[in-house]
Amino acid sequence: MTGSGRGARVSGGALAITLAVMLAGCAGNTGNGSGDPGPQALSAGETCQGIRSNLNKLDKEGVPSLVERQNSGQKLPAAQKAKADLYNQLLDKYLGARCHV
């Protein structure tokens, strides 16, 4: 097995875990009168497919591991922090617009 194949599985797994945790949080807030605001509208020109494509690109670059490091309190160089922040913003949009449903 090549290193790149293994890395892709690891980052894909990190994304799957992140999505599962976020979906679990969403599941408790829907349809029960908890004040769920419903799906958030995407900005003009944005699509779920475009956001997903950007997330996939960042996955291939190993950005989920940067997000995990940042979330655990580790300091990241500015360029890595910017990528981790972008990944989080895209994931928030993707989930907020309910692209995953």
Coordinates of C-alpha atoms in Angstrom, one line a residue:
M1 CA 0.0 0.0 0.0
T2 CA 1.3 3.4 -0.8
G3 CA 1.6 6.2 1.7
S4 CA -0.7 8.4 -0.3
G5 CA -3.5 5.8 -0.3
R6 CA -3.2 5.3 3.4
G7 CA -3.2 9.1 4.0
A8 CA -6.3 9.5 1.9
R9 CA -8.1 6.8 4.0
V10 CA -6.9 8.5 7.2
S11 CA -8.1 12.0 6.2
G12 CA -11.3 10.5 4.8
G13 CA -11.9 8.8 8.1
A14 CA -11.3 12.0 10.0
L15 CA -13.9 13.7 7.8
A16 CA -16.3 10.9 8.4
I17 CA -15.8 11.1 12.2
T18 CA -16.3 14.9 12.1
L19 CA -19.4 14.7 10.0
A20 CA -20.8 11.9 12.3
V21 CA -20.3 14.0 15.4
M22 CA -21.8 17.1 13.8
L23 CA -24.8 15.1 12.4
A24 CA -25.4 13.6 15.9
G25 CA -25.6 17.2 17.2
C26 CA -28.0 18.2 14.5
A27 CA -30.2 15.1 15.0
G28 CA -31.2 16.2 18.4
N29 CA -32.3 19.6 17.2
T30 CA -34.7 18.8 14.4
G31 CA -38.5 18.5 14.5
N32 CA -38.9 18.8 18.3
G33 CA -39.7 22.5 18.7
S34 CA -36.1 23.3 19.9
G35 CA -35.9 26.4 17.7
D36 CA -34.1 24.7 14.8
P37 CA -33.7 27.5 12.3
G38 CA -33.8 25.1 9.3
P39 CA -31.3 25.1 6.5
Q40 CA -29.2 28.1 6.0
A41 CA -29.1 29.7 2.5
L42 CA -25.8 29.6 0.7
S43 CA -24.3 32.8 -0.7
A44 CA -25.0 33.7 -4.3
G45 CA -23.0 31.5 -6.6
E46 CA -22.3 28.8 -4.0
T47 CA -23.5 25.3 -4.4
C48 CA -23.4 22.2 -2.2
Q49 CA -21.3 20.5 -5.0
G50 CA -18.8 23.3 -5.1
I51 CA -18.4 23.3 -1.3
R52 CA -18.0 19.5 -1.3
S53 CA -15.4 19.8 -4.1
N54 CA -13.4 22.3 -2.0
L55 CA -13.7 20.0 1.1
N56 CA -12.5 17.0 -0.9
K57 CA -9.5 19.1 -2.2
L58 CA -8.6 20.1 1.4
D59 CA -9.0 16.5 2.5
K60 CA -6.5 15.3 -0.1
E61 CA -4.1 18.0 1.3
G62 CA -4.4 16.5 4.8
V63 CA -6.2 19.5 6.3
P64 CA -8.4 17.5 8.6
S65 CA -5.3 16.6 10.6
L66 CA -4.5 20.3 10.9
V67 CA -8.1 20.9 12.2
E68 CA -7.6 18.2 14.8
R69 CA -4.3 19.7 15.9
Q70 CA -5.8 23.1 16.2
N71 CA -8.8 21.8 18.1
S72 CA -6.5 20.1 20.6
G73 CA -4.9 23.4 21.4
Q74 CA -1.7 23.1 19.3
K75 CA -0.4 26.2 17.6
L76 CA -0.2 26.1 13.9
P77 CA 1.9 28.3 11.5
A78 CA -0.2 31.0 9.9
A79 CA -0.6 29.2 6.5
Q80 CA -1.8 26.0 8.2
K81 CA -4.1 27.9 10.5
A82 CA -5.7 29.6 7.5
K83 CA -6.3 26.2 5.8
A84 CA -7.8 24.8 9.0
D85 CA -10.0 27.8 9.4
L86 CA -11.2 27.6 5.8
Y87 CA -12.0 23.9 6.2
N88 CA -14.1 24.7 9.3
Q89 CA -15.9 27.5 7.5
L90 CA -16.7 25.3 4.5
L91 CA -17.8 22.4 6.7
D92 CA -20.1 24.8 8.6
K93 CA -21.6 26.0 5.4
Y94 CA -22.0 22.5 4.0
L95 CA -23.7 21.3 7.2
G96 CA -25.7 24.5 7.8
A97 CA -27.2 24.3 4.3
R98 CA -27.9 20.7 4.9
C99 CA -26.0 19.6 1.9
H100 CA -25.4 16.3 3.6
V101 CA -29.1 15.3 3.7

